[in-house]
Short mmCIF file of C-alpha atoms and ligand atoms in Angstrom, two decimals:
data_model
loop_
_atom_site.label_atom_id
_atom_site.label_comp_id
_atom_site.label_asym_id
_atom_site.label_seq_id
_atom_site.Cartn_x
_atom_site.Cartn_y
_atom_site.Cartn_z
CA MET D 18 4.32 -17.85 15.47
CA SER D 19 1.02 -16.47 16.61
CA GLY D 20 1.23 -12.97 17.98
CA LEU D 21 -2.55 -12.74 17.73
CA LEU D 22 -4.61 -12.49 20.91
CA SER D 23 -8.18 -13.26 21.88
CA LEU D 24 -10.15 -10.75 23.95
CA ASP D 25 -9.97 -13.12 26.91
CA GLU D 26 -6.19 -13.34 26.61
CA LEU D 27 -6.04 -9.53 26.51
CA ARG D 28 -8.25 -9.41 29.62
CA ASP D 29 -5.73 -11.62 31.46
CA LEU D 30 -2.74 -9.60 30.23
CA SER D 31 -4.44 -6.38 31.30
CA LYS D 32 -5.30 -7.81 34.74
CA ASN D 33 -1.74 -8.97 35.43
CA GLY D 34 -0.30 -5.66 34.15
CA GLU D 35 1.61 -7.06 31.15
CA VAL D 36 -0.44 -4.93 28.78
CA ASP D 37 -1.65 -1.43 29.61
CA THR D 38 -2.21 0.14 26.17
CA VAL D 39 -4.43 -0.81 23.23
CA LEU D 40 -4.06 1.00 19.91
CA ALA D 41 -7.43 1.06 18.12
CA CYS D 42 -6.64 1.98 14.52
CA LEU D 43 -8.47 2.56 11.26
CA VAL D 44 -6.69 2.71 7.93
CA ASP D 45 -7.10 6.10 6.25
CA MET D 46 -7.16 7.01 2.53
CA GLN D 47 -3.36 7.23 2.48
CA GLY D 48 -3.01 3.79 4.11
CA ARG D 49 -1.93 5.19 7.48
CA LEU D 50 -2.95 3.89 10.90
CA MET D 51 -5.09 6.50 12.66
CA GLY D 52 -6.90 6.11 15.96
CA LYS D 53 -6.62 6.23 19.72
CA ARG D 54 -4.54 4.77 22.50
CA PHE D 55 -6.82 3.12 25.06
CA HIS D 56 -5.99 2.14 28.56
CA ALA D 57 -6.28 -1.64 28.33
CA ALA D 58 -8.69 -1.78 31.30
CA HIS D 59 -11.15 0.51 29.54
CA PHE D 60 -10.75 -1.31 26.24
CA VAL D 61 -11.59 -4.74 27.66
CA ASP D 62 -14.42 -3.24 29.68
CA SER D 63 -16.28 -1.44 26.88
CA ALA D 64 -14.30 0.06 23.98
CA TRP D 65 -13.76 -3.38 22.40
CA GLU D 66 -17.37 -3.14 21.20
CA GLU D 67 -16.96 0.18 19.43
CA THR D 68 -15.39 3.57 19.62
CA HIS D 69 -15.77 6.74 17.54
CA CYS D 70 -13.77 9.17 15.46
CA CYS D 71 -14.36 12.31 13.44
CA ASN D 72 -15.47 11.43 9.93
CA TYR D 73 -12.92 13.82 8.43
CA LEU D 74 -10.36 11.02 8.85
CA LEU D 75 -11.52 9.59 5.51
CA ALA D 76 -11.53 12.98 3.77
CA THR D 77 -8.14 14.51 4.52
CA ASP D 78 -4.85 14.75 2.70
CA LEU D 79 -1.40 13.88 4.08
CA GLU D 80 -1.33 17.19 5.98
CA MET D 81 -4.75 16.58 7.63
CA ALA D 82 -6.31 19.42 5.64
CA THR D 83 -10.09 19.51 5.18
CA PRO D 84 -10.60 19.93 1.42
CA ASP D 85 -14.05 20.82 0.12
CA GLY D 86 -15.81 18.81 -2.56
CA TYR D 87 -16.43 15.53 -0.72
CA VAL D 88 -20.03 14.33 -0.62
CA ALA D 89 -19.33 12.07 2.38
CA THR D 90 -18.46 14.89 4.77
CA SER D 91 -17.88 18.64 4.89
CA TRP D 92 -17.95 21.75 7.09
CA GLU D 93 -21.57 22.11 5.99
CA SER D 94 -22.50 18.69 7.34
CA GLY D 95 -20.61 19.48 10.55
CA TYR D 96 -17.93 16.76 10.35
CA GLY D 97 -19.77 14.23 12.53
CA ASP D 98 -18.64 10.84 13.79
CA TYR D 99 -17.88 7.44 12.34
CA VAL D 100 -18.03 4.26 14.37
CA MET D 101 -14.70 2.45 14.67
CA SER D 102 -15.61 -1.20 15.08
CA PRO D 103 -12.63 -3.28 16.32
CA ASP D 104 -12.04 -6.38 14.19
CA LEU D 105 -10.97 -8.62 17.06
CA THR D 106 -9.43 -11.15 14.67
CA THR D 107 -6.66 -8.55 14.17
CA LEU D 108 -5.90 -8.06 17.89
CA ARG D 109 -2.14 -8.55 18.17
CA LYS D 110 0.93 -7.70 20.19
CA VAL D 111 3.02 -4.67 19.25
CA PRO D 112 6.34 -6.05 20.52
CA TRP D 113 8.35 -2.93 19.65
CA LEU D 114 6.28 -0.78 22.06
CA PRO D 115 6.23 -1.72 25.76
CA GLY D 116 2.95 -3.05 27.20
CA THR D 117 1.09 -2.39 23.96
CA VAL D 118 -1.29 -4.29 21.67
CA MET D 119 -3.12 -3.18 18.53
CA VAL D 120 -6.46 -3.82 16.86
CA LEU D 121 -7.60 -2.71 13.39
CA CYS D 122 -11.08 -1.26 13.14
CA ASP D 123 -13.71 -1.29 10.42
CA VAL D 124 -15.32 2.07 9.78
CA LEU D 125 -19.11 2.19 10.03
CA ASP D 126 -21.73 4.84 9.48
CA HIS D 127 -22.66 6.35 12.83
CA HIS D 128 -26.40 6.02 12.25
CA THR D 129 -26.86 2.90 10.13
CA HIS D 130 -23.81 0.93 11.35
CA GLN D 131 -23.23 -0.03 7.71
CA PRO D 132 -19.65 -0.06 6.35
CA VAL D 133 -18.54 3.31 4.96
CA PRO D 134 -18.13 2.50 1.24
CA HIS D 135 -14.93 4.54 0.68
CA SER D 136 -13.15 3.19 3.74
CA PRO D 137 -10.19 1.14 2.48
CA ARG D 138 -10.97 -2.05 4.42
CA ALA D 139 -14.62 -1.98 3.28
CA MET D 140 -13.55 -1.49 -0.34
CA LEU D 141 -11.29 -4.53 -0.25
CA LYS D 142 -13.86 -6.67 1.60
CA ARG D 143 -16.42 -5.87 -1.09
CA GLN D 144 -14.19 -7.15 -3.91
CA ILE D 145 -13.23 -10.23 -1.84
CA GLU D 146 -16.96 -10.98 -1.46
CA ARG D 147 -17.47 -10.68 -5.22
CA LEU D 148 -14.62 -13.11 -5.77
CA THR D 149 -16.03 -15.50 -3.15
CA GLY D 150 -19.28 -15.40 -5.12
CA LEU D 151 -17.36 -16.78 -8.10
CA GLY D 152 -15.84 -19.52 -5.90
CA TYR D 153 -12.30 -18.12 -5.60
CA GLU D 154 -9.99 -16.74 -2.94
CA ALA D 155 -7.27 -14.18 -3.75
CA MET D 156 -3.83 -14.89 -2.35
CA MET D 157 -1.64 -11.81 -2.48
CA ALA D 158 1.73 -10.49 -1.36
CA THR D 159 2.98 -6.90 -1.39
CA GLU D 160 6.68 -6.06 -1.34
CA LEU D 161 7.65 -3.04 0.75
CA GLU D 162 10.56 -0.92 -0.53
CA PHE D 163 11.71 2.16 1.35
CA PHE D 164 14.75 4.27 2.12
CA LEU D 165 16.52 4.62 5.44
CA PHE D 166 18.24 7.93 6.17
CA GLU D 167 21.12 8.76 8.50
CA LYS D 168 19.22 11.41 10.42
CA SER D 169 15.89 11.29 12.24
CA PHE D 170 12.56 12.62 10.92
CA ASP D 171 12.79 15.63 13.26
CA GLU D 172 16.36 16.52 12.30
CA ILE D 173 15.49 16.24 8.63
CA ARG D 174 12.39 18.42 9.04
CA ASN D 175 14.40 21.01 10.96
CA ASP D 176 16.93 20.97 8.08
CA LYS D 177 13.99 21.74 5.73
CA PHE D 178 14.44 18.35 3.98
CA ARG D 179 17.71 19.50 2.39
CA ASP D 180 20.91 17.48 1.91
CA LEU D 181 19.18 14.18 2.60
CA ALA D 182 21.77 11.48 3.32
CA PRO D 183 20.72 7.83 2.95
CA ILE D 184 22.00 5.42 5.58
CA SER D 185 24.48 3.82 3.16
CA GLY D 186 27.02 5.21 0.71
CA TYR D 187 26.44 2.85 -2.21
CA ASN D 188 23.94 0.68 -4.08
CA GLU D 189 23.22 -2.14 -1.63
CA ASP D 190 21.24 -4.53 -3.82
CA TYR D 191 21.53 -7.97 -2.18
CA HIS D 192 24.61 -6.71 -0.23
CA ILE D 193 25.24 -8.61 2.96
CA LEU D 194 28.10 -6.35 4.11
CA GLN D 195 26.21 -3.08 3.84
CA THR D 196 22.94 -4.49 5.19
CA THR D 197 24.84 -5.80 8.24
CA LYS D 198 25.45 -2.14 9.06
CA GLU D 199 21.65 -1.60 9.03
CA GLU D 200 20.75 -4.55 11.24
CA HIS D 201 20.08 -2.27 14.23
CA VAL D 202 16.90 -1.27 12.33
CA MET D 203 16.15 -4.28 10.15
CA ARG D 204 16.66 -7.11 12.65
CA PRO D 205 14.21 -5.74 15.25
CA LEU D 206 11.84 -4.96 12.38
CA ARG D 207 11.81 -8.57 11.12
CA ASN D 208 11.65 -10.08 14.59
CA HIS D 209 9.05 -7.75 16.09
CA LEU D 210 6.75 -8.13 13.09
CA TYR D 211 7.13 -11.91 13.22
CA ALA D 212 6.27 -11.88 16.93
CA ALA D 213 3.21 -9.77 16.07
CA GLY D 214 1.91 -12.57 13.83
CA ILE D 215 3.12 -11.08 10.55
CA PRO D 216 4.92 -13.81 8.55
CA VAL D 217 8.07 -11.99 7.48
CA GLU D 218 10.03 -13.92 4.84
CA ASN D 219 13.14 -11.75 4.55
CA SER D 220 14.61 -8.31 4.11
CA LYS D 221 17.32 -7.37 1.63
CA GLY D 222 19.22 -4.39 0.37
CA GLU D 223 17.68 -2.84 -2.75
CA ALA D 224 19.15 -1.27 -5.86
CA GLU D 225 20.10 2.17 -4.47
CA ALA D 226 22.06 3.59 -1.54
CA GLY D 227 19.97 3.29 1.62
CA GLN D 228 17.17 1.34 -0.05
CA GLU D 229 15.61 -1.66 1.70
CA GLU D 230 13.03 -4.28 0.80
CA LEU D 231 10.86 -6.24 3.20
CA ASN D 232 9.02 -9.37 2.04
CA ILE D 233 6.08 -10.93 3.84
CA ARG D 234 4.63 -14.34 3.01
CA TYR D 235 1.57 -14.30 0.79
CA ALA D 236 -1.82 -14.62 2.44
CA ASN D 237 -5.46 -13.86 1.68
CA ALA D 238 -5.93 -10.33 0.37
CA LEU D 239 -7.30 -8.77 3.57
CA ASP D 240 -4.53 -10.19 5.76
CA THR D 241 -1.95 -9.06 3.19
CA ALA D 242 -3.26 -5.49 3.26
CA ASP D 243 -3.34 -5.54 7.08
CA TYR D 244 0.23 -6.90 7.19
CA HIS D 245 1.42 -4.22 4.77
CA SER D 246 -0.11 -1.33 6.74
CA ILE D 247 1.20 -2.56 10.07
CA ALA D 248 4.65 -3.34 8.63
CA LYS D 249 4.93 0.11 7.02
CA HIS D 250 3.98 1.70 10.31
CA ALA D 251 6.53 -0.48 12.15
CA VAL D 252 9.30 0.50 9.72
CA LYS D 253 8.77 4.17 10.57
CA GLU D 254 8.47 3.60 14.33
CA ILE D 255 11.47 1.28 14.61
CA ALA D 256 13.61 3.57 12.42
CA TRP D 257 12.56 6.46 14.67
CA GLN D 258 13.46 4.44 17.79
CA GLN D 259 16.96 3.99 16.34
CA GLY D 260 17.35 7.70 15.48
CA HIS D 261 16.74 7.32 11.74
CA ALA D 262 14.05 8.29 9.25
CA ALA D 263 12.38 5.86 6.83
CA SER D 264 10.65 7.18 3.72
CA PHE D 265 8.06 5.51 1.50
CA LEU D 266 7.96 8.42 -0.92
CA ALA D 267 7.92 6.84 -4.39
CA LYS D 268 10.77 9.08 -5.62
CA TRP D 269 12.73 11.10 -3.08
CA HIS D 270 15.34 12.34 -5.58
CA HIS D 271 15.17 12.60 -9.36
CA SER D 272 18.59 11.01 -9.84
CA ARG D 273 17.93 8.08 -7.48
CA VAL D 274 15.88 4.99 -8.16
CA GLY D 275 12.33 5.13 -6.78
CA SER D 276 10.64 2.74 -4.35
CA SER D 277 7.98 0.26 -5.45
CA SER D 278 5.38 -1.94 -3.92
CA HIS D 279 5.00 -4.88 -6.28
CA VAL D 280 1.79 -6.86 -5.80
CA HIS D 281 1.88 -10.65 -6.35
CA GLN D 282 -1.50 -12.14 -7.15
CA SER D 283 -2.97 -15.62 -7.52
CA LEU D 284 -6.47 -17.08 -7.21
CA TRP D 285 -7.21 -20.28 -5.34
CA ARG D 286 -10.21 -22.60 -5.22
CA ASP D 287 -10.79 -25.01 -2.30
CA GLY D 288 -7.17 -24.60 -1.18
CA ASN D 289 -5.70 -25.32 -4.64
CA ALA D 290 -3.87 -22.94 -6.95
CA ALA D 291 -6.51 -22.13 -9.60
CA PHE D 292 -3.96 -20.21 -11.70
CA PHE D 293 -1.99 -23.42 -12.37
CA ASP D 294 -2.56 -25.69 -15.35
CA PRO D 295 0.24 -28.26 -15.81
CA THR D 296 -0.76 -28.81 -19.46
CA ASP D 297 -0.06 -25.17 -20.45
CA LYS D 298 3.48 -24.34 -21.62
CA LEU D 299 3.86 -21.67 -18.93
CA GLY D 300 1.60 -23.45 -16.44
CA MET D 301 -1.09 -20.78 -16.73
CA SER D 302 -4.76 -21.78 -16.44
CA ALA D 303 -7.46 -20.22 -18.63
CA LEU D 304 -8.67 -18.48 -15.46
CA MET D 305 -5.26 -16.89 -14.94
CA LYS D 306 -5.11 -15.71 -18.54
CA SER D 307 -8.51 -13.99 -18.31
CA TYR D 308 -7.65 -12.44 -14.93
CA MET D 309 -4.38 -11.07 -16.34
CA ALA D 310 -6.12 -9.82 -19.47
CA GLY D 311 -8.45 -7.88 -17.16
CA LEU D 312 -5.49 -6.42 -15.26
CA LEU D 313 -3.96 -5.30 -18.56
CA LYS D 314 -7.16 -3.97 -20.14
CA TYR D 315 -8.08 -1.81 -17.15
CA ALA D 316 -4.59 -0.79 -15.99
CA SER D 317 -5.12 2.90 -16.78
CA ASP D 318 -8.47 2.91 -14.98
CA TYR D 319 -6.85 1.86 -11.68
CA THR D 320 -3.38 3.43 -11.97
CA TYR D 321 -4.45 6.16 -9.54
CA PHE D 322 -4.76 3.51 -6.82
CA LEU D 323 -1.17 2.40 -7.51
CA ALA D 324 0.27 5.91 -7.81
CA PRO D 325 -1.81 8.38 -5.78
CA TYR D 326 0.38 11.51 -5.69
CA ILE D 327 2.07 13.93 -8.11
CA ASN D 328 5.41 12.50 -6.98
CA SER D 329 4.37 8.90 -7.76
CA TYR D 330 4.63 9.50 -11.51
CA LYS D 331 8.29 10.58 -11.34
CA ARG D 332 9.16 6.95 -10.57
CA PHE D 333 8.12 5.66 -14.00
CA GLN D 334 11.47 6.06 -15.80
CA LYS D 335 12.99 3.87 -18.49
CA GLY D 336 15.89 1.71 -17.33
CA SER D 337 15.07 2.18 -13.64
CA PHE D 338 13.35 -1.18 -12.96
CA ALA D 339 10.10 0.80 -12.56
CA PRO D 340 7.81 0.08 -15.52
CA THR D 341 6.62 2.52 -18.15
CA ARG D 342 4.18 0.27 -20.02
CA THR D 343 1.24 -2.01 -19.25
CA ILE D 344 2.69 -5.03 -21.02
CA TRP D 345 3.19 -8.53 -19.64
CA SER D 346 6.29 -10.61 -19.92
CA VAL D 347 7.77 -13.82 -18.46
CA ASP D 348 10.12 -13.18 -15.53
CA ASN D 349 11.13 -9.85 -17.03
CA ARG D 350 11.58 -6.85 -14.74
CA THR D 351 11.13 -4.26 -17.48
CA ALA D 352 7.39 -5.00 -17.88
CA GLY D 353 4.44 -3.63 -15.89
CA PHE D 354 3.29 -7.21 -15.28
CA ARG D 355 5.78 -10.03 -14.70
CA LEU D 356 4.84 -13.71 -14.76
CA CYS D 357 6.50 -15.39 -11.76
CA GLY D 358 6.72 -19.10 -10.91
CA ALA D 359 5.94 -20.15 -14.50
CA GLY D 360 5.22 -23.88 -14.84
CA SER D 361 4.75 -24.40 -11.09
CA LYS D 362 1.94 -24.28 -8.54
CA ALA D 363 3.38 -20.93 -7.42
CA VAL D 364 2.54 -19.39 -10.82
CA ARG D 365 1.37 -15.84 -10.20
CA VAL D 366 1.34 -12.37 -11.70
CA GLU D 367 3.40 -9.59 -10.17
CA CYS D 368 2.11 -6.09 -10.90
CA ARG D 369 5.16 -3.80 -10.85
CA ILE D 370 3.35 -0.50 -11.42
CA GLY D 371 2.60 0.37 -7.79
CA GLY D 372 4.85 2.72 -5.84
CA SER D 373 5.80 2.37 -2.19
CA ASP D 374 3.28 5.16 -1.53
CA LEU D 375 0.24 3.05 -2.51
CA ASN D 376 -2.53 2.15 -0.12
CA PRO D 377 -2.64 -1.68 -0.33
CA TYR D 378 -6.40 -1.97 0.32
CA LEU D 379 -7.20 0.39 -2.55
CA ALA D 380 -4.61 -1.12 -4.89
CA MET D 381 -5.80 -4.67 -4.31
CA SER D 382 -9.51 -3.84 -4.47
CA ALA D 383 -9.07 -2.05 -7.81
CA MET D 384 -6.91 -4.84 -9.26
CA LEU D 385 -9.36 -7.50 -8.08
CA ALA D 386 -12.16 -5.54 -9.78
CA ALA D 387 -10.13 -5.54 -13.02
CA GLY D 388 -9.24 -9.23 -12.73
CA ILE D 389 -12.86 -10.19 -12.01
CA ALA D 390 -13.92 -8.20 -15.08
CA GLY D 391 -11.36 -10.12 -17.13
CA ILE D 392 -12.88 -13.42 -15.94
CA GLN D 393 -16.47 -12.30 -16.47
CA GLU D 394 -15.73 -10.86 -19.92
CA LYS D 395 -13.77 -14.03 -20.79
CA LEU D 396 -10.93 -11.84 -22.09
CA GLU D 397 -8.15 -13.38 -24.16
CA LEU D 398 -4.57 -12.73 -23.06
CA SER D 399 -2.13 -11.35 -25.62
CA GLU D 400 1.22 -13.10 -26.22
CA PRO D 401 3.95 -12.10 -23.74
CA MET D 402 6.46 -9.52 -24.87
CA ILE D 403 10.09 -10.60 -25.07
CA GLY D 404 13.13 -8.38 -24.55
CA ASP D 405 13.47 -4.83 -23.24
CA VAL D 406 9.91 -3.59 -22.70
CA TYR D 407 11.24 -0.03 -22.19
CA GLN D 408 11.75 0.10 -25.98
CA GLY D 409 8.41 1.23 -27.39
CA GLU D 410 5.68 3.69 -26.50
CA SER D 411 2.40 1.74 -26.85
CA ASN D 412 0.30 0.88 -23.78
CA SER D 413 2.09 3.45 -21.66
CA ILE D 414 1.15 3.95 -18.03
CA PRO D 415 -0.65 7.29 -17.44
CA ARG D 416 2.21 9.80 -17.26
CA THR D 417 0.77 12.15 -14.67
CA LEU D 418 -1.67 12.20 -11.78
CA ARG D 419 -3.89 14.40 -13.96
CA ASP D 420 -4.13 11.64 -16.59
CA ALA D 421 -4.67 8.91 -14.01
CA ARG D 422 -7.37 10.93 -12.28
CA GLU D 423 -9.19 11.37 -15.60
CA SER D 424 -9.00 7.61 -16.29
CA LEU D 425 -10.33 6.85 -12.82
CA HIS D 426 -13.14 9.38 -13.05
CA THR D 427 -14.33 8.10 -16.42
CA SER D 428 -13.89 4.39 -15.65
CA ALA D 429 -17.17 2.57 -16.28
CA LEU D 430 -15.57 -0.58 -14.84
CA LEU D 431 -14.59 0.97 -11.50
CA ARG D 432 -17.87 2.85 -11.24
CA SER D 433 -19.76 -0.40 -11.53
CA ALA D 434 -17.38 -2.50 -9.36
CA LEU D 435 -16.51 -0.01 -6.59
CA GLY D 436 -19.55 2.29 -6.83
CA ASP D 437 -19.95 5.88 -8.03
CA GLU D 438 -19.60 7.25 -4.52
CA VAL D 439 -16.22 5.60 -4.07
CA VAL D 440 -14.87 6.65 -7.47
CA ASP D 441 -16.05 10.25 -7.01
CA HIS D 442 -14.50 10.36 -3.54
CA TYR D 443 -11.04 9.27 -4.69
CA ALA D 444 -11.21 11.28 -7.92
CA ARG D 445 -11.74 14.31 -5.65
CA ALA D 446 -8.72 13.27 -3.56
CA ALA D 447 -6.61 13.16 -6.73
CA GLU D 448 -7.97 16.51 -7.90
CA TRP D 449 -7.10 18.07 -4.52
CA GLU D 450 -3.50 16.85 -4.80
CA ILE D 451 -3.28 18.51 -8.23
CA GLU D 452 -4.90 21.77 -7.03
CA GLU D 453 -2.52 22.00 -4.09
CA PHE D 454 0.57 21.28 -6.19
CA ASP D 455 -0.46 23.76 -8.89
CA GLN D 456 -0.30 26.61 -6.35
CA VAL D 457 3.19 25.91 -5.07
CA VAL D 458 6.33 27.57 -6.40
CA THR D 459 9.04 24.92 -6.29
CA ASP D 460 12.81 25.16 -5.74
CA TYR D 461 13.24 23.91 -9.29
CA GLU D 462 11.38 26.89 -10.79
CA ILE D 463 13.33 29.40 -8.71
CA ALA D 464 16.73 27.90 -9.57
CA ARG D 465 15.87 27.68 -13.25
CA GLY D 466 14.25 31.05 -13.76
CA PHE D 467 15.24 33.43 -10.97
CA GLU D 468 18.05 35.10 -12.93
CA ARG D 469 17.56 33.76 -16.42
CA ALA D 470 13.84 34.00 -17.12
P1 ADP U 745 10.89 -12.06 -6.31
O1 ADP U 745 11.44 -12.79 -7.48
O2 ADP U 745 9.99 -10.91 -6.70
O3 ADP U 745 11.93 -11.67 -5.30
P2 ADP U 745 9.91 -13.92 -4.27
O4 ADP U 745 10.16 -15.35 -4.55
O5 ADP U 745 10.72 -13.22 -3.25
O6 ADP U 745 9.89 -13.12 -5.68
O7 ADP U 745 8.38 -13.78 -3.88
C1 ADP U 745 7.80 -12.53 -3.76
C2 ADP U 745 6.50 -12.65 -3.01
O8 ADP U 745 5.62 -13.53 -3.71
C3 ADP U 745 6.65 -13.23 -1.61
O9 ADP U 745 6.02 -12.32 -0.71
C4 ADP U 745 5.89 -14.55 -1.67
O10 ADP U 745 5.26 -14.90 -0.45
C5 ADP U 745 4.87 -14.25 -2.76
N1 ADP U 745 4.25 -15.45 -3.35
C6 ADP U 745 4.78 -16.69 -3.51
N2 ADP U 745 3.85 -17.52 -4.05
C7 ADP U 745 2.72 -16.79 -4.25
C8 ADP U 745 1.43 -17.07 -4.78
N3 ADP U 745 1.11 -18.28 -5.23
N4 ADP U 745 0.53 -16.06 -4.81
C9 ADP U 745 0.85 -14.83 -4.38
N5 ADP U 745 2.04 -14.52 -3.88
C10 ADP U 745 2.97 -15.47 -3.81
#
C-alpha cells in the first residue's frame, strides 16, 4: 500500500495522460477540504510551489458567510490572499475520481510566508513541535461515525430535509447482513482510501439504523488528522456517486443515537510505547497518568474543539453511548475517557466526547495541549470510576455551546498553549454560531406554540 506520489512520479503520470487533475486543498475551520482543481500540466510546471486563496476561507461558517468580529480578516481589511503551500508529502491518488490526485496545503501569510496561526494544520503542527521538544511523538486514531441515507443530498435538500430515511430499517451494530446491503458504498470507500495510502482497518455497522463506522490504523497525529479529513470527504463523495447522502451531523434526530468521533491517544519515545509500564496493575506509565490527568483537568476548556456547533451538544444524552461526564474508567463506554488496551503495549486513552462534526486538527491540538500541561504540571490521576458513569452529575461536560465557548474564551491553558489570537478567533466562531441560531424560529417552536401559546 502506498498511494502516495512524488512530484516526479506525478510529472510522468501527467505526461502520459494518466493524471490530468490535481486537487490542491487546505483544511478550513470546519475541517472541510477547500481549494482548486489544477490541470496537472500547470501544477507540475509551477503551482506545486504555491498557489493562493482568499483569506476569508479561514473566517467563514458552514454557509460561507462572512461574519464580522475576526481580527485576522474582514471587509475593512479587504479580504486579501493567503498562500496555499502544497505539502508534497501528502500528494496522493484519488482513486474514486478519474485521472485525479490530491495534495494538502499549508496556509501561509501572503506577506511573511509564516504559517497562519489559526489554520488547523498549523495549530496541530505547533503542538506536535512542543511534544517533540519533550522527546515524545503522539500516535493517534480517530473513529469516523456517520449516517447513510436512502436519498441523495440534492433530493433531500429539495425535500427541505424532511422525512429523512436512513439507508437501513434497523439498528445495524456489528450486523453483517444489513451491512452487506450497504457494500455498494462501503466497499469502494475502504478500497479507494486504502489505494490512496490511507490505512483503513475496517468498517462496521453502528448502533442505529443507517449508522456506519470507519476505522483507520493509528499513526502520528498529523497523518491521522489528514487521513480523517480525506476519509470524511471520500465518504460524502462516494455516497454521492452511489446516489446516497452521508451525514456527519452529530445528532440528526433527537430520538436517534448521535454520531461520534472517538480519539485514541498514546505517546511514544524512540519508537516505543511510552504509555506502557508492565509493573503497573493496568500497564499505565507515570507519563500516561499525568497526560490523562491533564486531559481530565482541562476537558471543559477544550470541549468546544470536540463539539463546535449548537447541534453537537444534543448528542450528550445519558444511556446513548455518548458521554455526559469527564470521568475516566477502564474499558467502560459510559465514561468520557475510556482506558483501552490495559496491561499491554497498546495501552491508550480513548476520548469519547468528540462528535462526528469535530475538526480533527483542532481536537487533537487542544487535547495535546491539555496532555502536555498534565505532564508539565506533574498532575496526579484520580482512581478510575467503576459502573454506570451516567449515574451522577459531577464533572459534567459543558451542556451547551454557550458554556463551552465561555470555557474556551477564559482558558488560561489554551491561551498560553495555542495563543490568544487562536483562542479569540475560535471563540468568535462559536459566538457567531450562537448569534445565528438565536435569530432563527425553529419548527419545534411553531409546533409547540402556534395554537397553544
Ligand atoms: P474499539 O474497542 O474502540 O473498537 P479498536 O481495537 O477498534 O477499538 O481500535 C480503535 C482504534 O485504536 C484503531 O483505529 C486503532 O488503530 C487505534 N489504536 C490501536 N493502538 C493504538 C495506540 N497505541 N495508540 C493510538 N491508537 C491506537
